[in-house]
PDB file of C-alpha atoms in Angstrom:
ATOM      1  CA  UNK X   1      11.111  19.781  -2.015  1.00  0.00           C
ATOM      2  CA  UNK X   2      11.427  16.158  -0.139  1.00  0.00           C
ATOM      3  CA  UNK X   3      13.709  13.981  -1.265  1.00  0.00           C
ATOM      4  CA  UNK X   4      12.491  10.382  -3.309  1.00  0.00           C
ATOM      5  CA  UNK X   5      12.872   7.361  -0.493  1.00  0.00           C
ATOM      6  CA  UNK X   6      14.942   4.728  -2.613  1.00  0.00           C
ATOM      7  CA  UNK X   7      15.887   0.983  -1.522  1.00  0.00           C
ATOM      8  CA  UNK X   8      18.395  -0.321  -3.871  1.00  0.00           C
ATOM      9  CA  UNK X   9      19.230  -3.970  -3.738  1.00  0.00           C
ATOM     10  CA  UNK X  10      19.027  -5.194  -0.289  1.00  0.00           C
ATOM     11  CA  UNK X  11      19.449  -8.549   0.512  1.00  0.00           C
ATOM     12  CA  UNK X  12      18.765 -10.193   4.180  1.00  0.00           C
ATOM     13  CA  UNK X  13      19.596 -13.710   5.417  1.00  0.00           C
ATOM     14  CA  UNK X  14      18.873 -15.614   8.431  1.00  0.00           C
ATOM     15  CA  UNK X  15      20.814 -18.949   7.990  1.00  0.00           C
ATOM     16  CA  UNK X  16      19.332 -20.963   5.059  1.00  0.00           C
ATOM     17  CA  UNK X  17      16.208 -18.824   4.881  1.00  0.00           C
ATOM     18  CA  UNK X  18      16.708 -15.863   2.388  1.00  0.00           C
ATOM     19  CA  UNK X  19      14.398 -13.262   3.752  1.00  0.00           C
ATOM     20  CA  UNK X  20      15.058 -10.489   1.271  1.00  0.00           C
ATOM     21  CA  UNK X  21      16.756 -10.754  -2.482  1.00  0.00           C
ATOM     22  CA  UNK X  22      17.768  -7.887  -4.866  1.00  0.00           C
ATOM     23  CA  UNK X  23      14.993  -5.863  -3.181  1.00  0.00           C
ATOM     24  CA  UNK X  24      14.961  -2.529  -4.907  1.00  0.00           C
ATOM     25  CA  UNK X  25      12.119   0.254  -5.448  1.00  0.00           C
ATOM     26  CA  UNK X  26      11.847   4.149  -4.523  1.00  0.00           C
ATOM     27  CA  UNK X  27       8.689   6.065  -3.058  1.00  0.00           C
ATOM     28  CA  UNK X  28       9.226   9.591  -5.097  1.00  0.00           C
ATOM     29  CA  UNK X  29       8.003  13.132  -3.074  1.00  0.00           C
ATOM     30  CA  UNK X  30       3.896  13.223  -2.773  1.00  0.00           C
ATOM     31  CA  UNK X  31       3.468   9.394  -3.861  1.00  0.00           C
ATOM     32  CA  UNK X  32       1.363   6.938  -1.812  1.00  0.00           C
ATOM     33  CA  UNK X  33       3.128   3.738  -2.262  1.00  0.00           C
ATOM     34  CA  UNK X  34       1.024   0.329  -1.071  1.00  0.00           C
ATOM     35  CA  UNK X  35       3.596  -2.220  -0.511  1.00  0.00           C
ATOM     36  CA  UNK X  36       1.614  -5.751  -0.250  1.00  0.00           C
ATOM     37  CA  UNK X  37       2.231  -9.211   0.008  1.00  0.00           C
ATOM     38  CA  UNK X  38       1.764 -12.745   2.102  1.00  0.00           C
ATOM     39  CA  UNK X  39       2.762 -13.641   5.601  1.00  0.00           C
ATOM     40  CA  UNK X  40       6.583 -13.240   5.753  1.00  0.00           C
ATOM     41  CA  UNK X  41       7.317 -11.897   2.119  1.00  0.00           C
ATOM     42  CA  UNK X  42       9.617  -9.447   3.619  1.00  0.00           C
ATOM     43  CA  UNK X  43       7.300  -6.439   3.953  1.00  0.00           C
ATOM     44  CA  UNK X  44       8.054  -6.154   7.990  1.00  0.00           C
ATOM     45  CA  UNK X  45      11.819  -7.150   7.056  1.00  0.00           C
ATOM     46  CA  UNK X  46      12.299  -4.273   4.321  1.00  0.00           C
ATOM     47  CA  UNK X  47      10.794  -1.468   6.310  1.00  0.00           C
ATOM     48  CA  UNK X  48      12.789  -2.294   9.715  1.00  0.00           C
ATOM     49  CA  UNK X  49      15.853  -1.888   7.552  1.00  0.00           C
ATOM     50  CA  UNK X  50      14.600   1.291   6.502  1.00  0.00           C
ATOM     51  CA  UNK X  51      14.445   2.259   9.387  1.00  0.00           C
ATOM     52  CA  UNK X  52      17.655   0.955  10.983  1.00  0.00           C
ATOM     53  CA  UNK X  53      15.945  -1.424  12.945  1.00  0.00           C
ATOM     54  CA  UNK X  54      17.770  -4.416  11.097  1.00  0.00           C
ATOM     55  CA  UNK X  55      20.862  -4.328   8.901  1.00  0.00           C
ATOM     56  CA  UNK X  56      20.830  -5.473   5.778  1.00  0.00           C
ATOM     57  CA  UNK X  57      23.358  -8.019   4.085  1.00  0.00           C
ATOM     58  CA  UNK X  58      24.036  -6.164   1.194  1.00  0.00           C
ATOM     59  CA  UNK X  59      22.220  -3.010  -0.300  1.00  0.00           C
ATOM     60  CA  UNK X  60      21.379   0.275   0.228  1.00  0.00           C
ATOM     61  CA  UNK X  61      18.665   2.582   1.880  1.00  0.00           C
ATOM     62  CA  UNK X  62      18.782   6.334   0.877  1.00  0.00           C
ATOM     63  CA  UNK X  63      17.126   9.721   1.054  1.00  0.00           C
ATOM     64  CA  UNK X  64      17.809  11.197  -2.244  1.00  0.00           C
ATOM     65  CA  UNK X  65      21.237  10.409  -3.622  1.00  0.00           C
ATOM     66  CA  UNK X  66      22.469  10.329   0.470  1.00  0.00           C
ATOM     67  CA  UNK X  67      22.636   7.237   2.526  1.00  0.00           C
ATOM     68  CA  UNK X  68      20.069   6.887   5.535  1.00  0.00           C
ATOM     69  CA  UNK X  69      22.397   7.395   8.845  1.00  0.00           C
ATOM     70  CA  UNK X  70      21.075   8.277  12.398  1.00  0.00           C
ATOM     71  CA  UNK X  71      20.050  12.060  11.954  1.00  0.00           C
ATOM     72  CA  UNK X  72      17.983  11.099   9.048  1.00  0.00           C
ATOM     73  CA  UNK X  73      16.385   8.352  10.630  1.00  0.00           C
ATOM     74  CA  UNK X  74      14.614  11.159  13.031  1.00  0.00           C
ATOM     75  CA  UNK X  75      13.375  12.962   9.629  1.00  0.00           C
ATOM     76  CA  UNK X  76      11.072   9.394   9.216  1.00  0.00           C
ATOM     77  CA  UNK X  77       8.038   8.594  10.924  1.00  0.00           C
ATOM     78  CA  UNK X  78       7.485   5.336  11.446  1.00  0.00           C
ATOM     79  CA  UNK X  79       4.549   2.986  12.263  1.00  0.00           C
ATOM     80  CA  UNK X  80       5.077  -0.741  13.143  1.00  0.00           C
ATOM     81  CA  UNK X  81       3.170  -3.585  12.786  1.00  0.00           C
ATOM     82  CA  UNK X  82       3.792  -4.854  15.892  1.00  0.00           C
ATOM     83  CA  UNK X  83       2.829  -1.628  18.229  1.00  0.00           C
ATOM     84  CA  UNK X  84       5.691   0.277  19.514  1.00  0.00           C
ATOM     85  CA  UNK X  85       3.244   2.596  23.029  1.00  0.00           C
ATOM     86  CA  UNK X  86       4.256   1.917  26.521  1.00  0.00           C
ATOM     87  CA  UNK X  87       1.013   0.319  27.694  1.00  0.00           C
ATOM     88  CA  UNK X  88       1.098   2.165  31.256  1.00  0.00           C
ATOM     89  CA  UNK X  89       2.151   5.523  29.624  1.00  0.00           C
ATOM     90  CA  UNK X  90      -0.496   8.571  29.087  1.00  0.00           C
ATOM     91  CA  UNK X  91      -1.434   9.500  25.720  1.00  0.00           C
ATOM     92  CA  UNK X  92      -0.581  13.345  25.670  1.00  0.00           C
ATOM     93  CA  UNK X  93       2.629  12.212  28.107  1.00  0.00           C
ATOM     94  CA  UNK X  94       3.543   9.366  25.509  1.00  0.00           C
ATOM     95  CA  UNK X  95       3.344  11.830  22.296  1.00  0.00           C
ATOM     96  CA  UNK X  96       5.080  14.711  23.754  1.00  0.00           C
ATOM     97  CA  UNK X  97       7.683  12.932  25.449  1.00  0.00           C
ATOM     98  CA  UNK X  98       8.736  11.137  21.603  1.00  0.00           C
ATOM     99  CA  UNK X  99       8.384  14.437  20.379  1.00  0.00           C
ATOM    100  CA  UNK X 100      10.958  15.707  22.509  1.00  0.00           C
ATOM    101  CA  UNK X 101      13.066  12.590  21.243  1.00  0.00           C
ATOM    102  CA  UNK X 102      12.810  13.811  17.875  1.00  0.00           C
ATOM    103  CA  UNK X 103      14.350  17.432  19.158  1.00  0.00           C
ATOM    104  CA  UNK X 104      11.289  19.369  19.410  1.00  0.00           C
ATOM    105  CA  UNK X 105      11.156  21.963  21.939  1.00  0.00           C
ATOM    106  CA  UNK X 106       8.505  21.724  25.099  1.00  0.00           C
ATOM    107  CA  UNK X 107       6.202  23.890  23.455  1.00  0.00           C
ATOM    108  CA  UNK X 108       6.494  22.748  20.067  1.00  0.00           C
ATOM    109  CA  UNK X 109       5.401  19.323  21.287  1.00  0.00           C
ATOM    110  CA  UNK X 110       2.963  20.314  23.365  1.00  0.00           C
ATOM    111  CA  UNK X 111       1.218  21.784  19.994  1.00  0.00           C
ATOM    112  CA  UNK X 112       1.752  18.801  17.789  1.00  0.00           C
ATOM    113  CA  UNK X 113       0.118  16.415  20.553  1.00  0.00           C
ATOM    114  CA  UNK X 114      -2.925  18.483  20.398  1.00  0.00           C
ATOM    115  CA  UNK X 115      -3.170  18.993  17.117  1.00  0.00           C
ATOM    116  CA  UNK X 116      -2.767  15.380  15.952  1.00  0.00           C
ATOM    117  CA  UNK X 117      -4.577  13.734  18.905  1.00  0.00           C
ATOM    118  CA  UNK X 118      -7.555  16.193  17.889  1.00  0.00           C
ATOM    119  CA  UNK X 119      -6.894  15.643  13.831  1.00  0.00           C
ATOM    120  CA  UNK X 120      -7.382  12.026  14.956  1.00  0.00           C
ATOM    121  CA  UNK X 121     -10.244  12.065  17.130  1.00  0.00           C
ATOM    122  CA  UNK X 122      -8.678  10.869  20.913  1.00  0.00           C
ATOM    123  CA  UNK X 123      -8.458  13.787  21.958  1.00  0.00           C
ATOM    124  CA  UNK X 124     -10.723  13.392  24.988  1.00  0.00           C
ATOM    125  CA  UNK X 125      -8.136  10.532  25.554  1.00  0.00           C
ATOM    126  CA  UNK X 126      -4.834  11.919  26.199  1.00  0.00           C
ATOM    127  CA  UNK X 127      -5.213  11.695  29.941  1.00  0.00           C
ATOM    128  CA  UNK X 128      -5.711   7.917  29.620  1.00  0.00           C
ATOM    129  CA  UNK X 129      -3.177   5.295  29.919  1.00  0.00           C
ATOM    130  CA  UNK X 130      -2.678   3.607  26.269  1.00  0.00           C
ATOM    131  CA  UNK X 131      -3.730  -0.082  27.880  1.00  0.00           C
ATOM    132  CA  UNK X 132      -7.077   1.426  28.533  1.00  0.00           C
ATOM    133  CA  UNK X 133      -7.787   2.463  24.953  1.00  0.00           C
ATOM    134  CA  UNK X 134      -9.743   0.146  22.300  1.00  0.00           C
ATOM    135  CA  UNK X 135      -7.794  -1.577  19.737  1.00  0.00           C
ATOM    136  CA  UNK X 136      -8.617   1.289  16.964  1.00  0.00           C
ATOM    137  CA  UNK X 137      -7.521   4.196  19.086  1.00  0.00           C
ATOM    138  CA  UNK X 138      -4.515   2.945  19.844  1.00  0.00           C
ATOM    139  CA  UNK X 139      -3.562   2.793  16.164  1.00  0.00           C
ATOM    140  CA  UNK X 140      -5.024   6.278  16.078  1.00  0.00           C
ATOM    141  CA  UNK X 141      -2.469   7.290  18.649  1.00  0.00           C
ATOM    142  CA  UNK X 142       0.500   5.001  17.205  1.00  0.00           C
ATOM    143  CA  UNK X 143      -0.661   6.796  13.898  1.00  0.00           C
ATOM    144  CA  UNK X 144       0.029  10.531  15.967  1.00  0.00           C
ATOM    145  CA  UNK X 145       3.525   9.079  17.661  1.00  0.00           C
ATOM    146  CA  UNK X 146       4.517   8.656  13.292  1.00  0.00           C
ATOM    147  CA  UNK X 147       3.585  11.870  12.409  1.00  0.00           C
ATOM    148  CA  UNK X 148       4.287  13.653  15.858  1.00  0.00           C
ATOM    149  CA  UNK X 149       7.942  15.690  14.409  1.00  0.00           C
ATOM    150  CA  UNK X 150       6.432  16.655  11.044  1.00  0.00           C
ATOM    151  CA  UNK X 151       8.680  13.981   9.499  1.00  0.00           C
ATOM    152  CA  UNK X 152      10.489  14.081   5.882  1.00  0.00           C
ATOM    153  CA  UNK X 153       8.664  10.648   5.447  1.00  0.00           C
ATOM    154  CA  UNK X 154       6.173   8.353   6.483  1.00  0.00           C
ATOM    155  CA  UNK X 155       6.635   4.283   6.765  1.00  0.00           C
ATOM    156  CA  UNK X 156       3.323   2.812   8.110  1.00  0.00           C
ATOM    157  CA  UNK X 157       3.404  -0.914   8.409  1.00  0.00           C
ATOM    158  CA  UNK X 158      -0.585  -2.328   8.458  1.00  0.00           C
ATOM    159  CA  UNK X 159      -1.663   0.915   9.742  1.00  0.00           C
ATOM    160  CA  UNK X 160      -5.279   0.376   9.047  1.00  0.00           C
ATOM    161  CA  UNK X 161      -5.609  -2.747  10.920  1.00  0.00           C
ATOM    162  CA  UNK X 162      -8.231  -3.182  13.498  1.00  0.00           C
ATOM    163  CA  UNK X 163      -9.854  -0.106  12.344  1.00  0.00           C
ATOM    164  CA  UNK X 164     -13.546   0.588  11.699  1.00  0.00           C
ATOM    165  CA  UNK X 165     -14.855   2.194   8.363  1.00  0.00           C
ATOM    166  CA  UNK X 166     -15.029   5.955   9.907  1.00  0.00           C
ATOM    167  CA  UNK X 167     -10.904   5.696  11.180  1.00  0.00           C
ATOM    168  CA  UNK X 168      -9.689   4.076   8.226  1.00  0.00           C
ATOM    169  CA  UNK X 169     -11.472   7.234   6.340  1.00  0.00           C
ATOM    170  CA  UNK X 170      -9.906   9.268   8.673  1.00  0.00           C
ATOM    171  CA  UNK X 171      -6.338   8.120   8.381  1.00  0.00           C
ATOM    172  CA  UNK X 172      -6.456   7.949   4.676  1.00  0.00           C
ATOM    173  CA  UNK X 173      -7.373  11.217   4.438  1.00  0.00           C
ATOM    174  CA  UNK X 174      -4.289  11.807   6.578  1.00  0.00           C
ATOM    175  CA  UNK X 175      -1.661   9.953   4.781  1.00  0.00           C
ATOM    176  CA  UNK X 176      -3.449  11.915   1.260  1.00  0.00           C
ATOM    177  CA  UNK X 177      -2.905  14.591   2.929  1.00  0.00           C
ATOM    178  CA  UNK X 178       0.846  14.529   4.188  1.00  0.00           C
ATOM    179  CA  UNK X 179       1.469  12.819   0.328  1.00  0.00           C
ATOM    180  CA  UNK X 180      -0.356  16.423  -1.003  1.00  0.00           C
ATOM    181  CA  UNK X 181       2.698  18.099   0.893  1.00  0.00           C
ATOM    182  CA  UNK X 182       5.083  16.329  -1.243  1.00  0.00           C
ATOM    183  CA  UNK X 183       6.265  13.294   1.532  1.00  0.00           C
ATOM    184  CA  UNK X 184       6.887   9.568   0.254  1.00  0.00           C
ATOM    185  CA  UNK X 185       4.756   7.708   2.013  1.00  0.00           C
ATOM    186  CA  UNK X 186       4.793   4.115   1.464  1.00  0.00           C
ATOM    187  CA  UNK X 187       2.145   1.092   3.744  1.00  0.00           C
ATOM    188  CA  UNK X 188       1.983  -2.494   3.687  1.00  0.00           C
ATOM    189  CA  UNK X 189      -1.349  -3.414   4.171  1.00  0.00           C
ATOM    190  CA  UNK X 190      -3.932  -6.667   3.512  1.00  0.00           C
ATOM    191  CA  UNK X 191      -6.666  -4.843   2.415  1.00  0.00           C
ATOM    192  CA  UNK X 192      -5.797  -4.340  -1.077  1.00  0.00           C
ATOM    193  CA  UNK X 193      -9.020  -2.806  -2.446  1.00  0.00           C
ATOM    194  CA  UNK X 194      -8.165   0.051   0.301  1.00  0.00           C
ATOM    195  CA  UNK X 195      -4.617   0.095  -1.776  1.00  0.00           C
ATOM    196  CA  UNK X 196      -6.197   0.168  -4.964  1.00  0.00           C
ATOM    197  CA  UNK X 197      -8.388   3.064  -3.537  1.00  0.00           C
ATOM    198  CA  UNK X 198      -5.421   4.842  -2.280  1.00  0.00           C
ATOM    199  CA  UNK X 199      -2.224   4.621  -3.745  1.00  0.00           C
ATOM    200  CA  UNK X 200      -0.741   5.705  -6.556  1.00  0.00           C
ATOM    201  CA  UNK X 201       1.740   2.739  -7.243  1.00  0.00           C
ATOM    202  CA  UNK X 202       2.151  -0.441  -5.608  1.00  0.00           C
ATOM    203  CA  UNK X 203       4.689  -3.635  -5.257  1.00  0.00           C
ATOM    204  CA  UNK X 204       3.756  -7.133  -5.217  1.00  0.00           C
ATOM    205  CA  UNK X 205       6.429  -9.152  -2.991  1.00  0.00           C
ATOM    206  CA  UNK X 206       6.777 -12.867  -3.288  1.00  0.00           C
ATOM    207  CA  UNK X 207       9.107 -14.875  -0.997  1.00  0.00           C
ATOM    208  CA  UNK X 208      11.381 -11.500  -0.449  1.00  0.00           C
ATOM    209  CA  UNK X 209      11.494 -10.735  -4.269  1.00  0.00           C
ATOM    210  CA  UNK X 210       9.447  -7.566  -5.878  1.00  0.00           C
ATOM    211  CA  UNK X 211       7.697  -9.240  -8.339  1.00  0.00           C
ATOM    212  CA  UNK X 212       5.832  -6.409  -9.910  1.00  0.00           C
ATOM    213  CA  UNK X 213       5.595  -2.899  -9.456  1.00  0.00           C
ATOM    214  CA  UNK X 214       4.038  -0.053 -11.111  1.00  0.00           C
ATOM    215  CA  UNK X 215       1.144   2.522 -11.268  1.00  0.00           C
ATOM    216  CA  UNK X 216      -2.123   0.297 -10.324  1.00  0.00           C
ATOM    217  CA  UNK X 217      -3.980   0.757 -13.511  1.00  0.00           C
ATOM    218  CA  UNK X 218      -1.339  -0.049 -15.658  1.00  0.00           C
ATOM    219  CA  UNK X 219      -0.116  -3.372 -13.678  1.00  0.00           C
ATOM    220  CA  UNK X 220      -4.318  -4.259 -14.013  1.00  0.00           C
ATOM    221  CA  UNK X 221      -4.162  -3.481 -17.520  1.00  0.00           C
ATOM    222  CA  UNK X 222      -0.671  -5.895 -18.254  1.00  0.00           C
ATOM    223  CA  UNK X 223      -2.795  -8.486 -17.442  1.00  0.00           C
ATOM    224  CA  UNK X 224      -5.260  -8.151 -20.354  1.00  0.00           C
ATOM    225  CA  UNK X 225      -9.110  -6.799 -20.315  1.00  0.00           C
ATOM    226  CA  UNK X 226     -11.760  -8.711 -19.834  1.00  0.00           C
ATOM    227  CA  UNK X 227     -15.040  -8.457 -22.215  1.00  0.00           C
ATOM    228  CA  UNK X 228     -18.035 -10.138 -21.435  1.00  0.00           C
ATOM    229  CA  UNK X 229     -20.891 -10.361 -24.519  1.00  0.00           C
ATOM    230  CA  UNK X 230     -24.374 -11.562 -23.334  1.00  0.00           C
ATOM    231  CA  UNK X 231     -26.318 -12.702 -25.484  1.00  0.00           C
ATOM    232  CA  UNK X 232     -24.764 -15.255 -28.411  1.00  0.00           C
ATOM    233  CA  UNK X 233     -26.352 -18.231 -27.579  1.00  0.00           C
ATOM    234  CA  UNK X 234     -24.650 -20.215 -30.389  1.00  0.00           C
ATOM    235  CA  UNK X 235     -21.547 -22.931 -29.096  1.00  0.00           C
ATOM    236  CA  UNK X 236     -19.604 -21.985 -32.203  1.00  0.00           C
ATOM    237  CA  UNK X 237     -16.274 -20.186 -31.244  1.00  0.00           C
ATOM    238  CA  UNK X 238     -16.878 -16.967 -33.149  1.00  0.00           C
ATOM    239  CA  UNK X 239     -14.837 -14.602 -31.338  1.00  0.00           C
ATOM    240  CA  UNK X 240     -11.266 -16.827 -32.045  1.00  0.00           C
ATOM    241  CA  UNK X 241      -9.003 -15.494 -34.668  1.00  0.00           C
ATOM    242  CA  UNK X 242     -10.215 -12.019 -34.060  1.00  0.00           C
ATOM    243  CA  UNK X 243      -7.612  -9.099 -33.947  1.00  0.00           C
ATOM    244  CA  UNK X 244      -6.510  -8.823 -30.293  1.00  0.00           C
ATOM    245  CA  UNK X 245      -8.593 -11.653 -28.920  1.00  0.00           C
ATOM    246  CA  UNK X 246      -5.749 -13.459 -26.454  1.00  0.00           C
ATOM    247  CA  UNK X 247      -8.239 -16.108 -25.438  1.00  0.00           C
ATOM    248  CA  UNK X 248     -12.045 -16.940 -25.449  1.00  0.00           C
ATOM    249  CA  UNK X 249     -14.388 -18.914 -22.732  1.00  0.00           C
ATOM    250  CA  UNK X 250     -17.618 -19.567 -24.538  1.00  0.00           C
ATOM    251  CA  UNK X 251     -21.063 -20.503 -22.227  1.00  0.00           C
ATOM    252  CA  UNK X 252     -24.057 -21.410 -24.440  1.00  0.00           C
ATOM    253  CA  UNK X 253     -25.806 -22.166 -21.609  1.00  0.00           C
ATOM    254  CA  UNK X 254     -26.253 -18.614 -20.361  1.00  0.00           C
ATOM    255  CA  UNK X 255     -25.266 -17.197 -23.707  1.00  0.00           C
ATOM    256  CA  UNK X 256     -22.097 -15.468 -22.086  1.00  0.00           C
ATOM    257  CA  UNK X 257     -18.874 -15.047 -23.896  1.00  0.00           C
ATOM    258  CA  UNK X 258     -16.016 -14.069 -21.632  1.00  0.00           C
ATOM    259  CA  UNK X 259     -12.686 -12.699 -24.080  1.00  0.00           C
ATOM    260  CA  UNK X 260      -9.772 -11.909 -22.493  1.00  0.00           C
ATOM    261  CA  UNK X 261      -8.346  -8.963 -25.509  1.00  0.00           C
ATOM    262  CA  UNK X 262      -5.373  -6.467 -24.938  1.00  0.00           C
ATOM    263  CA  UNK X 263      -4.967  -2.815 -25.469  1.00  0.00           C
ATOM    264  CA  UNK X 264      -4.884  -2.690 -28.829  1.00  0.00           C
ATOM    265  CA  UNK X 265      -7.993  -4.838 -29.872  1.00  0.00           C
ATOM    266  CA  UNK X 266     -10.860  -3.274 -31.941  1.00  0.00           C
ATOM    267  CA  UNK X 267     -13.556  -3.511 -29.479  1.00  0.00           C
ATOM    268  CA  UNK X 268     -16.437  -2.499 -32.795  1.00  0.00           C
ATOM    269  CA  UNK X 269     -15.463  -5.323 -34.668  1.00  0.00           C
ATOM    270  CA  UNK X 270     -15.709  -7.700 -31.485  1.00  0.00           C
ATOM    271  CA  UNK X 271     -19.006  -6.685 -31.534  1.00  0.00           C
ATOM    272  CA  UNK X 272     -19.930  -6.772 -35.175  1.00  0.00           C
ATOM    273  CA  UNK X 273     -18.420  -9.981 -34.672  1.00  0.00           C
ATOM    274  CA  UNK X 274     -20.840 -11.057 -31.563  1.00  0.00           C
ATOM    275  CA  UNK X 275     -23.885  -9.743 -33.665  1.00  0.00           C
ATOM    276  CA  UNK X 276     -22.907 -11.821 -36.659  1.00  0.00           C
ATOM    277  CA  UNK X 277     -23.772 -14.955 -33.803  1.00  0.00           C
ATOM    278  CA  UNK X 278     -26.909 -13.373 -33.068  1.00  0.00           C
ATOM    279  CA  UNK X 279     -28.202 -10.668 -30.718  1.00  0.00           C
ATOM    280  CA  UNK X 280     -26.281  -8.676 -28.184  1.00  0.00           C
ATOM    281  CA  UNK X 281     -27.651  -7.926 -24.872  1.00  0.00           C
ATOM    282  CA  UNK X 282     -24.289  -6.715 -22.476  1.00  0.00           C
ATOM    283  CA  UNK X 283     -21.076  -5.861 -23.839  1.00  0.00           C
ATOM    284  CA  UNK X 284     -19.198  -4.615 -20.785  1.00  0.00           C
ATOM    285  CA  UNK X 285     -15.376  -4.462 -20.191  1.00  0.00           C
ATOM    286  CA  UNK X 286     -13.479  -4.627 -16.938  1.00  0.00           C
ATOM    287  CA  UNK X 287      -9.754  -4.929 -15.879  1.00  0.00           C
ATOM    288  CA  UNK X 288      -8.662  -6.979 -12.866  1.00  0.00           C
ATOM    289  CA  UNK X 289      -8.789  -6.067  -9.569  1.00  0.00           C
ATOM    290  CA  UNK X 290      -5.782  -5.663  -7.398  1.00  0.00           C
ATOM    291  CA  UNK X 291      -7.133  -8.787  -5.423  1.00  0.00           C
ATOM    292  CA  UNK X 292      -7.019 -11.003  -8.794  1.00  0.00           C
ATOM    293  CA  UNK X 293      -3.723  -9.676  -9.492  1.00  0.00           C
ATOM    294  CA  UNK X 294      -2.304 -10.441  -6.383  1.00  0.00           C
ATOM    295  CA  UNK X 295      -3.468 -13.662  -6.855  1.00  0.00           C
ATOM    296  CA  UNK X 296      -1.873 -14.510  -9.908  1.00  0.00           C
ATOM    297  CA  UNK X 297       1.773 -13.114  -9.044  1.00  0.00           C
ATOM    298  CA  UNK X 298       1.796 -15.208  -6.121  1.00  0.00           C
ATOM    299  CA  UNK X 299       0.455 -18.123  -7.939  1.00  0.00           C
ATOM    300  CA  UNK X 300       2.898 -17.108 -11.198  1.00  0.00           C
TER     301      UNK X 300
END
């Protein structure tokens, strides 16, 4: 059994700007954790700490109950943002010789290279110098170089990036795939309907604070449900003062009545309220997306 990745607290300062505050969250064994935000939230910040990369101010990083130190830091796999190949370097040379880094014997690594430059589909590449390769197969090989020494855990910053529809496929698959085996895997991404897709919870930073965090359903649910009635045509507000109604936008024009009703509201009598008006057409629910979400946490 992996051990849970947990961050607990950090705080980072450079001068006057406050890059990180109280930041705390954990990534438990097997969990896909989408870690999203703006430009310079403190996604990059938070996972080069992780990592060892930067120290923090105050805080903690651990695997388990047990503070990260330098053995453990080999145990992660780790994909930056900003992309970590030697340019001049041959693929197959590149992956075996970090292999070896990570204490894997000559042979050892000369198995992982093939298997995870095949698993990824370059490899027809790995006698070609990394400068050579296309934008997407060069995250497909930074993608290998993380997951190269079978690591404990997986830190991907904007690992889908650049990619086309068929290798983001592919490397989701992956990272479902290494989560199946029971590794925290956590990825900062912009594409959030790809981390609504994919992962189980998520964090919302704002300005180097987590601002919300949960299972994606539920933080889409906290928000309220939206209803939408077609067919009312009448300008008289005959959904307010219902049970569980939190707020009402009425549209004679099209006869559309948009509610906005939480968990507990009695979605029959909505709509032997709705009928009362006059005839229903559509009665349809929906929850916000990730995307609208986002938006209003870093508008709140």
């Amino acid at each position: 059994m992996n051990d849970p990745l947990v961050i607990d607290g950090l705080h980072k300062r450079y001068g006057d700007l406050v890059a990180l505050q109280d930041m705390t969250f954990h990534v438990t064994p097997g969990e896909i954790f989408g870690f999203v935000g703006s430009n310079g939230a403190g996604k990059s910040t938070t996972m080069r700490i992780i990592l060892g990369v930067l120290g923090a101010d105050s805080g903690r990083v651990c695997l388990g109950d047990r503070p990260i130190d330098l053995h453990m830091r080999r145990r992660i796999g780790y994909m930056p943002e900003e992309r970590g190949l030697y340019p001049k370097m041959k693929v197959g040379d590149q992956l075996i010789f970090l292999a070896r880094l990570h204490g894997m014997s000559a042979a050892a690594a000369q198995e992982s290279m093939q298997r995870w430059t095949s698993r990824l589909g370059v490899e027809s590449r790995v006698d070609d110098d990394v400068a050579d390769l296309s934008l997407g197969n060069q995250q497909r090989v930074q993608l290998a170089a993380a997951l190269i020494h079978d690591p404990a855990v997986l830190v991907l910053d904007e690992p889908f990036s650049g990619l086309d529809p068929v290798a983001v496929d592919v490397m989701s698959d992956v990272l479902k795939e290494k989560a199946a085996e029971g590794i925290p895997v956590i990825f900062s991404s912009h594409q959030l309907e790809l981390v609504q897709r994919l992962c189980d919870r998520v964090g919302i930073v704002v300005r180097g604070r987590m601002r919300a965090q949960g299972r994606v359903d539920d933080l889409r649910a906290r928000e309220g449900i939206t209803l939408e009635i077609d067919g009312p045509s009448t300008a008289e507000p005959w959904a307010d003062g219902l049970s569980g109604v939190l707020s009402a936008d009425y549209d004679p024009s099209i006869g559309r009545t948009a509610l906005r009703i939480d968990a507990q509201a009695d979605d029959q009598a909505i709509l032997a309220a709705a009928l009362r008006a006059g005839p229903v057409h559509r009665f349809a629910t929906s929850t916000p997306s990730l995307t609208e979400l986002f938006r209003e946490v870093v508008s709140a």
